[in-house]
Coordinates of C-alpha atoms and ligand atoms in Angstrom, one line a residue:
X1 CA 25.9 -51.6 4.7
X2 CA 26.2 -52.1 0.9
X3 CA 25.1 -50.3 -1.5
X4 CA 21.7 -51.9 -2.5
X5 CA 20.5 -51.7 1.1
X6 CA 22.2 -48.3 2.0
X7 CA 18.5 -45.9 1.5
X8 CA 21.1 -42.6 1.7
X9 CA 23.2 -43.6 -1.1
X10 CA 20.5 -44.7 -3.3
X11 CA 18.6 -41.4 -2.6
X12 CA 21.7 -39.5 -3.1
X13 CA 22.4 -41.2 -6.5
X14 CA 18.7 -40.6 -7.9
X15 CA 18.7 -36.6 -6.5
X16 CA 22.2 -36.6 -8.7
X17 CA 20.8 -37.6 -11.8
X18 CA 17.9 -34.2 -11.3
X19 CA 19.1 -32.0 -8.8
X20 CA 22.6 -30.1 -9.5
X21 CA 25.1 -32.1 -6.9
X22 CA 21.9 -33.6 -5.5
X23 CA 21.7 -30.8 -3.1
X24 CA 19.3 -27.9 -2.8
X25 CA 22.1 -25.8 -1.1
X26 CA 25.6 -26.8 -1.5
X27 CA 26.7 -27.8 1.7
X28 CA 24.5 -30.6 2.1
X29 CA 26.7 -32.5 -0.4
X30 CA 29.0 -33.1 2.1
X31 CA 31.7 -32.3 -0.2
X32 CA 33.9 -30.6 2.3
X33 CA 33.8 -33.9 4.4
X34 CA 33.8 -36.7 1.3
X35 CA 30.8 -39.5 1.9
X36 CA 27.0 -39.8 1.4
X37 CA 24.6 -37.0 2.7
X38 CA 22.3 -38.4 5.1
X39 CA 18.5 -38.2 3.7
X40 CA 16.2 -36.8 6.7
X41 CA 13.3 -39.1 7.1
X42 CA 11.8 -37.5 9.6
X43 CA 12.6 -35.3 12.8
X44 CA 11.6 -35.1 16.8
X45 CA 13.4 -32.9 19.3
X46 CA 17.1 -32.8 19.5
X47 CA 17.2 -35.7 16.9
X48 CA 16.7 -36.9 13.3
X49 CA 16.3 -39.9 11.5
X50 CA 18.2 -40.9 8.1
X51 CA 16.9 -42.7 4.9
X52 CA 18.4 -45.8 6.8
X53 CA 16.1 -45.5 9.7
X54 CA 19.7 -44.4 11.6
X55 CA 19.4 -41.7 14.1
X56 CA 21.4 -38.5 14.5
X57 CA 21.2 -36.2 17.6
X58 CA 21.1 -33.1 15.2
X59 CA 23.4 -30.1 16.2
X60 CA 23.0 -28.3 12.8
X61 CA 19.2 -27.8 13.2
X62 CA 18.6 -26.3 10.1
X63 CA 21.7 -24.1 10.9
X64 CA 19.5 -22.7 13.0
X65 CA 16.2 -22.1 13.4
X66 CA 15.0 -25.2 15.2
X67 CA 15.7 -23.7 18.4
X68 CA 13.0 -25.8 20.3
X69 CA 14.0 -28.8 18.8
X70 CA 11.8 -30.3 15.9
X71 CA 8.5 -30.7 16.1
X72 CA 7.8 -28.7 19.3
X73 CA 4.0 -29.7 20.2
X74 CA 3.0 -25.9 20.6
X75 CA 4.4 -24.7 17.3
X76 CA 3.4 -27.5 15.7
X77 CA -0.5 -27.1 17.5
X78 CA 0.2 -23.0 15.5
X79 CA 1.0 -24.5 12.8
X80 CA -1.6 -26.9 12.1
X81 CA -4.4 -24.5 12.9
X82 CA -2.6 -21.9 10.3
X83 CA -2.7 -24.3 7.5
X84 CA -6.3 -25.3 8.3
X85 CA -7.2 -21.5 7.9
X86 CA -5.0 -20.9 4.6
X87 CA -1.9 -20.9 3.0
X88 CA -1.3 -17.6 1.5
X89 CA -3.3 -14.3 0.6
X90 CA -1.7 -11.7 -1.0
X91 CA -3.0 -9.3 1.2
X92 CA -2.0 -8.4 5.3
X93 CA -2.8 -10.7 7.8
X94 CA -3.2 -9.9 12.1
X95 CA -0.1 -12.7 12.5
X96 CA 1.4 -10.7 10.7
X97 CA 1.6 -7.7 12.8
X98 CA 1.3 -9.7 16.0
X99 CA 5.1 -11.2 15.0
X100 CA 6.0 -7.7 14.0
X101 CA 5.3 -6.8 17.5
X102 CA 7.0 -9.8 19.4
X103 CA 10.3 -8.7 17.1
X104 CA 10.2 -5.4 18.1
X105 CA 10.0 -5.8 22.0
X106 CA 12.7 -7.4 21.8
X107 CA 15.0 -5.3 19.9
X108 CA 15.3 -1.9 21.2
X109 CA 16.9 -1.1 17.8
X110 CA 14.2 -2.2 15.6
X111 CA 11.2 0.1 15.7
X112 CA 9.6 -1.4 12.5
X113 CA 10.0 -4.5 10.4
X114 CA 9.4 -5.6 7.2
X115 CA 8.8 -9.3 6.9
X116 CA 10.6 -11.6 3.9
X117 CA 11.1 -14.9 3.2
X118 CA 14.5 -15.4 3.2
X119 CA 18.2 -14.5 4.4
X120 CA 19.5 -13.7 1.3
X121 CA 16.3 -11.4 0.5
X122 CA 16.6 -9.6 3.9
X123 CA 20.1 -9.3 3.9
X124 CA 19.9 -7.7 -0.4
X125 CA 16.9 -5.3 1.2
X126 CA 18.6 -3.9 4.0
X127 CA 21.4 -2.9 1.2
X128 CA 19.5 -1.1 -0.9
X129 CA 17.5 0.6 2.0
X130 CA 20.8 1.7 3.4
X131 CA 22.0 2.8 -0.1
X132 CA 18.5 4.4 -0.6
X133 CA 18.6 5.8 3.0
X134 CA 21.9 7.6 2.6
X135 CA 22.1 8.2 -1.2
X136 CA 25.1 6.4 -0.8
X137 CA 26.7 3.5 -2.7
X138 CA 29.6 1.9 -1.3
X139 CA 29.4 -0.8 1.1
X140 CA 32.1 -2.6 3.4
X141 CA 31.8 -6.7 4.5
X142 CA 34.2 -8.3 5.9
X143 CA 36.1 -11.3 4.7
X144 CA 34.5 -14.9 6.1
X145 CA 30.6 -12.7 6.6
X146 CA 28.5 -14.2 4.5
X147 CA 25.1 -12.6 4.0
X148 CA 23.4 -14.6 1.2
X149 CA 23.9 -15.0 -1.9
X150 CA 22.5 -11.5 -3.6
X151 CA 25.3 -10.8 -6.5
X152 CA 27.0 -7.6 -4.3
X153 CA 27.3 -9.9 -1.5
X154 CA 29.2 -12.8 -2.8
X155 CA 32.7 -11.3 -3.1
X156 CA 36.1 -11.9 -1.6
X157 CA 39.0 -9.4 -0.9
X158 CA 41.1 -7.6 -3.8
X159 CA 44.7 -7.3 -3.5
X160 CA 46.2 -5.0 -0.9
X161 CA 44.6 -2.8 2.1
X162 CA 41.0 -1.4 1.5
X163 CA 40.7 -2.2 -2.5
X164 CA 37.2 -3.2 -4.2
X165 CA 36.5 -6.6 -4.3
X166 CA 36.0 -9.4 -6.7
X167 CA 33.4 -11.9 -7.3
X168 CA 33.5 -15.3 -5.6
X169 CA 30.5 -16.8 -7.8
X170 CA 31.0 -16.7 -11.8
X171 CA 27.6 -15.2 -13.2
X172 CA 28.7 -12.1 -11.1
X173 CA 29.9 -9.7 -13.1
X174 CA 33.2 -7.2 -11.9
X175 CA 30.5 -4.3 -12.2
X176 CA 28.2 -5.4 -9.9
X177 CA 31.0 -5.7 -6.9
X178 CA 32.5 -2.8 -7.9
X179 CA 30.7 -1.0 -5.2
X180 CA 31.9 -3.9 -2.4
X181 CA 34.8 -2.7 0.1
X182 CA 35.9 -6.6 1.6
X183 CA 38.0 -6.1 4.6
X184 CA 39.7 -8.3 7.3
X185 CA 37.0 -9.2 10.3
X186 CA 38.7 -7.4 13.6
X187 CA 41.1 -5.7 12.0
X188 CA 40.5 -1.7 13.3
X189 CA 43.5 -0.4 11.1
X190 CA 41.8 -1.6 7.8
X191 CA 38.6 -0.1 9.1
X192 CA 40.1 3.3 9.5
X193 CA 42.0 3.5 6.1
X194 CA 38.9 2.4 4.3
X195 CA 36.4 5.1 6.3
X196 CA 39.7 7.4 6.0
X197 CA 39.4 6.9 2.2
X198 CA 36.2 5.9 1.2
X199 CA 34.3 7.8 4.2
X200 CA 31.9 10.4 2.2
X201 CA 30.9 7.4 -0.4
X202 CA 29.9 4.6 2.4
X203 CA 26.3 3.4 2.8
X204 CA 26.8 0.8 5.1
X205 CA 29.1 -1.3 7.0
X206 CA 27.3 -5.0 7.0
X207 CA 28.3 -7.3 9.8
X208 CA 27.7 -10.6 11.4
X209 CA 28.3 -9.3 14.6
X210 CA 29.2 -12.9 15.8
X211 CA 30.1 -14.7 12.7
X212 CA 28.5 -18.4 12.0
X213 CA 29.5 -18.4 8.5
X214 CA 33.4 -18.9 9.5
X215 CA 32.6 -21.3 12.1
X216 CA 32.1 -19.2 15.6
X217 CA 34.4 -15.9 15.4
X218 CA 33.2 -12.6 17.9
X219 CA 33.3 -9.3 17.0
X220 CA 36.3 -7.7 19.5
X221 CA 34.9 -5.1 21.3
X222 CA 36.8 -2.4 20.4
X223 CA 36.2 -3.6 16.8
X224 CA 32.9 -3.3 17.3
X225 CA 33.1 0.0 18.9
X226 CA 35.2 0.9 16.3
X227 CA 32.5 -0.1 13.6
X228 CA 30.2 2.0 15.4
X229 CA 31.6 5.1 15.6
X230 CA 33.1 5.7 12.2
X231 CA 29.4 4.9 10.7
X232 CA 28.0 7.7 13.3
X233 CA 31.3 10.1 12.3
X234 CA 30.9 9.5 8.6
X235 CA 27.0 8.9 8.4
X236 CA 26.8 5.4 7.0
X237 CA 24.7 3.2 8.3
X238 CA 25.5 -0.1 10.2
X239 CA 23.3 -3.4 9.5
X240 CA 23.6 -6.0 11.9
X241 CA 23.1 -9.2 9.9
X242 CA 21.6 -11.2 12.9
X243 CA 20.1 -13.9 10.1
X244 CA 21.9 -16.6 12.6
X245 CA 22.4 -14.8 15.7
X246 CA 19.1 -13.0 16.3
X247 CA 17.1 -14.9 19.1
X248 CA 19.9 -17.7 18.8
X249 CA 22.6 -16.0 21.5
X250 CA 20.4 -14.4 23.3
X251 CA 16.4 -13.0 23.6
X252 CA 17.7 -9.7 22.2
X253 CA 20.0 -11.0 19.5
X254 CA 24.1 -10.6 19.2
X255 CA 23.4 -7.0 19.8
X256 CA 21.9 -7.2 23.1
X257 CA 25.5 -9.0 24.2
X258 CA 27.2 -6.2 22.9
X259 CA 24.9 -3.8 24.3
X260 CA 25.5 -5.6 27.8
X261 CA 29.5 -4.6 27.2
X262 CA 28.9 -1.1 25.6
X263 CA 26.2 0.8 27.2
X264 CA 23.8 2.5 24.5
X265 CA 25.2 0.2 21.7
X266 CA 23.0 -0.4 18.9
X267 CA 22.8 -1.1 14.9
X268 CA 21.1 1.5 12.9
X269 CA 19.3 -1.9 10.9
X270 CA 19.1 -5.0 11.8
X271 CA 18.8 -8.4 9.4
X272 CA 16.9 -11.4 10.6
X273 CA 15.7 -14.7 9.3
X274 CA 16.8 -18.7 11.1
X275 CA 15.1 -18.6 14.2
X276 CA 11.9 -15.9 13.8
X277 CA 11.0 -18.6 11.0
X278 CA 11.1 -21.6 13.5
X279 CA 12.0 -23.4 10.3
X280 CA 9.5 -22.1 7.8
X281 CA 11.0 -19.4 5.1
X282 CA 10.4 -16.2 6.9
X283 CA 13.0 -13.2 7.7
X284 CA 13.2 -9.9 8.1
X285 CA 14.7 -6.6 8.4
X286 CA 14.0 -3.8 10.2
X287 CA 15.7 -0.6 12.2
X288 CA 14.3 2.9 12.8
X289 CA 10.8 4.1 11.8
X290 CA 12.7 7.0 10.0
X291 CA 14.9 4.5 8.0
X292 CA 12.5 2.5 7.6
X293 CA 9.8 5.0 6.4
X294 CA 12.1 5.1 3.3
X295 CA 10.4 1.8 2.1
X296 CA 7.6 1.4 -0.8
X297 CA 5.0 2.2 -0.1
X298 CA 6.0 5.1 2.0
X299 CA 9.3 6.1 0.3
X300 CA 11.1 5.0 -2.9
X301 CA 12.9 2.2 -1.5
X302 CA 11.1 -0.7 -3.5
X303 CA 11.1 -3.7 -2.1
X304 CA 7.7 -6.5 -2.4
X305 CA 7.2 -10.4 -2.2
X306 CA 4.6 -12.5 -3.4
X307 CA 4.4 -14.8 -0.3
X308 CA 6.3 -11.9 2.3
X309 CA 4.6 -12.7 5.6
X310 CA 3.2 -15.6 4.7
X311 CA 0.4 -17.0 7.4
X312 CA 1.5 -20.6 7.6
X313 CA 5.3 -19.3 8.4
X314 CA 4.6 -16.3 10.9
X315 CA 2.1 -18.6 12.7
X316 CA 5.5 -21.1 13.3
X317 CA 7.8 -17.8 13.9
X318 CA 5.7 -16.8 16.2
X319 CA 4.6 -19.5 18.2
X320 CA 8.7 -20.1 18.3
X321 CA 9.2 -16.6 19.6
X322 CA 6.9 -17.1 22.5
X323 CA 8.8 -20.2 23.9
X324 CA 11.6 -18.5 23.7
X325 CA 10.3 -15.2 25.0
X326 CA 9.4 -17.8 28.7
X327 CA 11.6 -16.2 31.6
X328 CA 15.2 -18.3 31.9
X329 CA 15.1 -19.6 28.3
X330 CA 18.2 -18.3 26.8
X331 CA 20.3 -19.3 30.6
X332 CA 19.0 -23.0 30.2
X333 CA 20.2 -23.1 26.7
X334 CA 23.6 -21.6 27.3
X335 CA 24.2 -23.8 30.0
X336 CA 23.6 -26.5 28.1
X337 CA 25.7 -25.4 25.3
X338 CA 28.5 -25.1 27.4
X339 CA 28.6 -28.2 28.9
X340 CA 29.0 -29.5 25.8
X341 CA 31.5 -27.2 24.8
X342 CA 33.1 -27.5 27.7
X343 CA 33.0 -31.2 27.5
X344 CA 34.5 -31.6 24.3
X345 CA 37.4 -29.0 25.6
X346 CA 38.2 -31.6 28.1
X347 CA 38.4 -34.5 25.9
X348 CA 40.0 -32.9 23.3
X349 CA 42.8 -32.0 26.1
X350 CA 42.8 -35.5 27.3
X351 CA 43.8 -36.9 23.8
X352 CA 46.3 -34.3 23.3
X353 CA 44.6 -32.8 20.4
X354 CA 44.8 -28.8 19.8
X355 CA 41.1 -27.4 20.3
X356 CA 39.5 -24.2 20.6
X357 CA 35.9 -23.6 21.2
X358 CA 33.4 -21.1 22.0
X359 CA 29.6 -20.3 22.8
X360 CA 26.6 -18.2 22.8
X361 CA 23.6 -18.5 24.1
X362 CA 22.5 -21.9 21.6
X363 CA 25.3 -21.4 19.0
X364 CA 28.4 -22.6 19.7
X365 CA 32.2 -23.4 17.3
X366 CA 34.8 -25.2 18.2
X367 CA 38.4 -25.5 15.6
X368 CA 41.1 -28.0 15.4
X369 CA 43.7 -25.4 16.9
X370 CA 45.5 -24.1 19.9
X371 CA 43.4 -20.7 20.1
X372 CA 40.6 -18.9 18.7
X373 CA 40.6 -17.6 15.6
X374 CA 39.9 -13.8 15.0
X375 CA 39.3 -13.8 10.9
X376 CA 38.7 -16.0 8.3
X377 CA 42.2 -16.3 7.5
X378 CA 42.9 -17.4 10.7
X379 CA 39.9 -20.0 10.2
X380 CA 41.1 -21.2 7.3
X381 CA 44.3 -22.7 8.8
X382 CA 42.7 -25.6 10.7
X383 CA 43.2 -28.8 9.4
X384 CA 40.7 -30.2 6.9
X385 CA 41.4 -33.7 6.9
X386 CA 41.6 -33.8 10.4
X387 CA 38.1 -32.3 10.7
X388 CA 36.7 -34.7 8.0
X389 CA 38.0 -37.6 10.3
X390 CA 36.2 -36.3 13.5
X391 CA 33.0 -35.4 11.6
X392 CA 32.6 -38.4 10.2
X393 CA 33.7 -40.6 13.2
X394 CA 31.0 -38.2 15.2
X395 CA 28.3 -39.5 12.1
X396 CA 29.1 -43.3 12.4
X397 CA 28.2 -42.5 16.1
X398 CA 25.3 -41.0 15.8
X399 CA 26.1 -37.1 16.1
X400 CA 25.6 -35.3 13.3
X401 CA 27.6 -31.4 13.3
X402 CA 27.8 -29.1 10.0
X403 CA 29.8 -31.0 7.5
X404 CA 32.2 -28.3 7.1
X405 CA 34.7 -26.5 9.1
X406 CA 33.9 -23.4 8.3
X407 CA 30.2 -23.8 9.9
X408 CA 28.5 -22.8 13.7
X409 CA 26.8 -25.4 15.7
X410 CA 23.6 -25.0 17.3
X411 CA 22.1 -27.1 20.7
X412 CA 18.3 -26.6 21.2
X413 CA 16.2 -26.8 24.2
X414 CA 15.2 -30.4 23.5
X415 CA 19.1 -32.0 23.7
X416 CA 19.3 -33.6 27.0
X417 CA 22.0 -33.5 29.3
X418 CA 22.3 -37.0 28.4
X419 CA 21.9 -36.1 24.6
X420 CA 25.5 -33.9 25.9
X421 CA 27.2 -36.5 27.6
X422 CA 26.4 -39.4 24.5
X423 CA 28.2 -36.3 22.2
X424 CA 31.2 -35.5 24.7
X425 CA 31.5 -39.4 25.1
X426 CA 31.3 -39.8 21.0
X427 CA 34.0 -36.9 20.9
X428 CA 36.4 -38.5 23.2
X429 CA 36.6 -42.0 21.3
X430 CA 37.2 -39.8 18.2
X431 CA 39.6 -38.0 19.4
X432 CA 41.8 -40.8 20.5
X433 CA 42.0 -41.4 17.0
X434 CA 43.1 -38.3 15.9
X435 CA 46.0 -38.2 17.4
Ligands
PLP1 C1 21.8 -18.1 6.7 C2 22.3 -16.7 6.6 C3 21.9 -15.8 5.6 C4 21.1 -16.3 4.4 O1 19.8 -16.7 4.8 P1 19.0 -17.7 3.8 O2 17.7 -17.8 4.5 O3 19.8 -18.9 3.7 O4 18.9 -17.0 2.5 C5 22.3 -14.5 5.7 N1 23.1 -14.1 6.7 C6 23.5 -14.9 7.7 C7 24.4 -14.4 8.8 C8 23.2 -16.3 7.7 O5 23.6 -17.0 8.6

């Protein structure tokens, strides 16, 4: 295609000259990957369509949310009627609560929500809830967790064993991370030292209890169980960040799977957003009614949004919900999701290329080495130019996976089995060439 009649690239080079990168969030620029982000057209079930009229079976899925697929007819049908009766109020709505409920019968942790309308915004509250909650400041993440882009959030490990952090962004200054313990994901010996040392001061341990933002890394289990039980010792609080995982891996979120391996397991708060927003901007955070209770207008935790429970996006977030809420959803999707992680293990073995991969429920990861990787240091050693190769050799086949290596897949109920076998049959042409 050259350049006059290639649609993407003359999108791509207009959206440069007004948008920063040409991107609204920065991995859409492909720049991990090199080449021209494709410009979405338009979107039906497991697939999209680029500027080009070219289409992509989709396993990003706007990292997430579109569980269902796009344009699901009953979500759109929710959708449609919701617009029809308004767009926003400024004052509580009936969907509102009705999605408050759905949430909270499915998370035995989460007694009460408050909605938002973002990741980042929901991730930023449950901090300051937990800090207001405990009269605590300190709070540990771990290393390759990312939890939006709030200023305390966005930092990186200091030098040497359970130090404060630094800032990853400029614009954030050393103050405002100064608060930030960073540690190593699955490490339980830095978990100790830092409790051992930092104990009395700690809000909150944050987690991604199965971390999308470093591709597809679990929790261990005696990490996790670790986690738990020096919050409980030390009274800090621990907030799930389930922004990717919550109704992705299963009904009842990553902590549900945890819960299945360690009985009575649960977060004291618990961070959503992706999914319950079936692709509108809607999230949430939630937990106990006596945590919880600490929130204006009830405590002094302030914390507000002009378009917070918006009607349009809980009418989608909760038409979603109820398809997935239907008896056998989450097994269908998992098998599907690994077949096609299971497929792509097989061709990867049959071209003699080093793969690893893993799955969940509808998320899955897969790396470009001999075995899992437990941290983000570990993620970090796979071979970019290798992945830029298979990524784009997937795209010029019509598969389209998170240009980065560092990024979580996602299979909705509309792929196909066939949809599965075109990607396992993409994969295995690629791979030959990777060699
Ligand atoms: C996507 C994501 C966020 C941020 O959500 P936004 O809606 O993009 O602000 C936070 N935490 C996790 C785990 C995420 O995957």
């Amino acid at each position: 295609m050259t350049p006059s009649t290639d649609r993407n690239s003359a999108l791509f080079e207009r959206a440069r000259q007004l948008i920063p990168g040409g991107v609204n969030s920065p991995v859409r620029a492909f720049r991990a990957v090199g080449g021209t982000p494709r410009f979405v057209q338009r979107a039906q079930g497991a697939y999209f369509w680029d500027a080009n009229g070219t289409r992509q079976i989709d396993y990003i899925g706007s990292w997430g949310p579109m569980i269902l697929g796009h344009g699901h007819p009953r979500v759109v049908e929710a959708v449609q009627r919701a617009v029809t009766e308004g767009f926003s109020f400024g004052a509580p709505t009936e969907r509102e609560v009705e999605l408050a409920e759905e949430i909270v019968k499915h998370l035995p942790s989460v007694e009460m929500v408050r909605l938002v309308s973002s990741g980042t915004e929901a991730a930023m509250s449950a901090i300051r809830l937990a800090r207001g909650a405990t009269g605590r400041s300190t709070i540990i993440k771990f290393e390759g967790c990312y939890h939006g882009h709030a200023d305390a959030l966005l930092v990186k490990a200091g030098s040497g064993l359970a130090t404060f952090g630094h800032p990853t962004s400029a614009g954030v200054p050393q103050e405002v991370v100064q608060h930030t313990l960073v540690l190593e994901y699955n490490n339980v010996e830095q978990l100790e030292a830092a409790f051992a040392k930092h104990g009395a001061d700690l809000a909150c341990v944050i987690i991604e209890p199965i971390a999308g933002n470093m591709n597809f890394v679990r929790a261990s289990r005696p990490f996790m169980q670790k986690c738990r039980e020096l919050c409980t010792q030390h009274g800090a609080l621990l907030v799930f960040d389930e922004v990717m995982t919550g109704f992705r891996v299963a009904l009842g979120g990553a902590q549900a799977v945890y819960a299945a391996q360690l009985p009575g397991f649960a977060p004291d708060i618990t961070v959503l957003g992706k999914v319950i927003g079936g692709g509108m901007p809607l999230a949430a955070f939630g937990g106990p009614r006596a945590i919880m209770e600490k929130l204006a207008p009830l405590g002094p935790v302030y914390q507000a949004g002009t378009l917070s429970g918006n009607p349009v996006a809980t009418a989608c977030g909760l038409a979603t919900l109820q398809e997935v809420a239907r008896p056998g959803f989450y097994e269908a999707l998992f098998k599907k999701t690994s077949s096609l992680v299971e497929g792509l293990k097989s061709a990867a073995a049959e071209a003699g290329i080093a793969f690893a991969a893993d799955c969940e429920g509808g998320m899955f990861g897969f790396f470009l080495l001999p075995e899992l990787p437990q941290n983000y240091g570990a993620v970090m050693k796979s071979d970019a130019p290798k992945f830029g190769k298979l990524f784009h050799g997937l795209l010029d086949r019509g598969v389209y996976i998170a240009p980065a290596l560092y990024e979580a897949g996602f299979v909705s109920s509309a792929h196909s089995e066939q949809d599965i076998a075109d990607t396992v049959a993409a994969a295995r042409e690629v791979f030959k060439t990777l060699g």
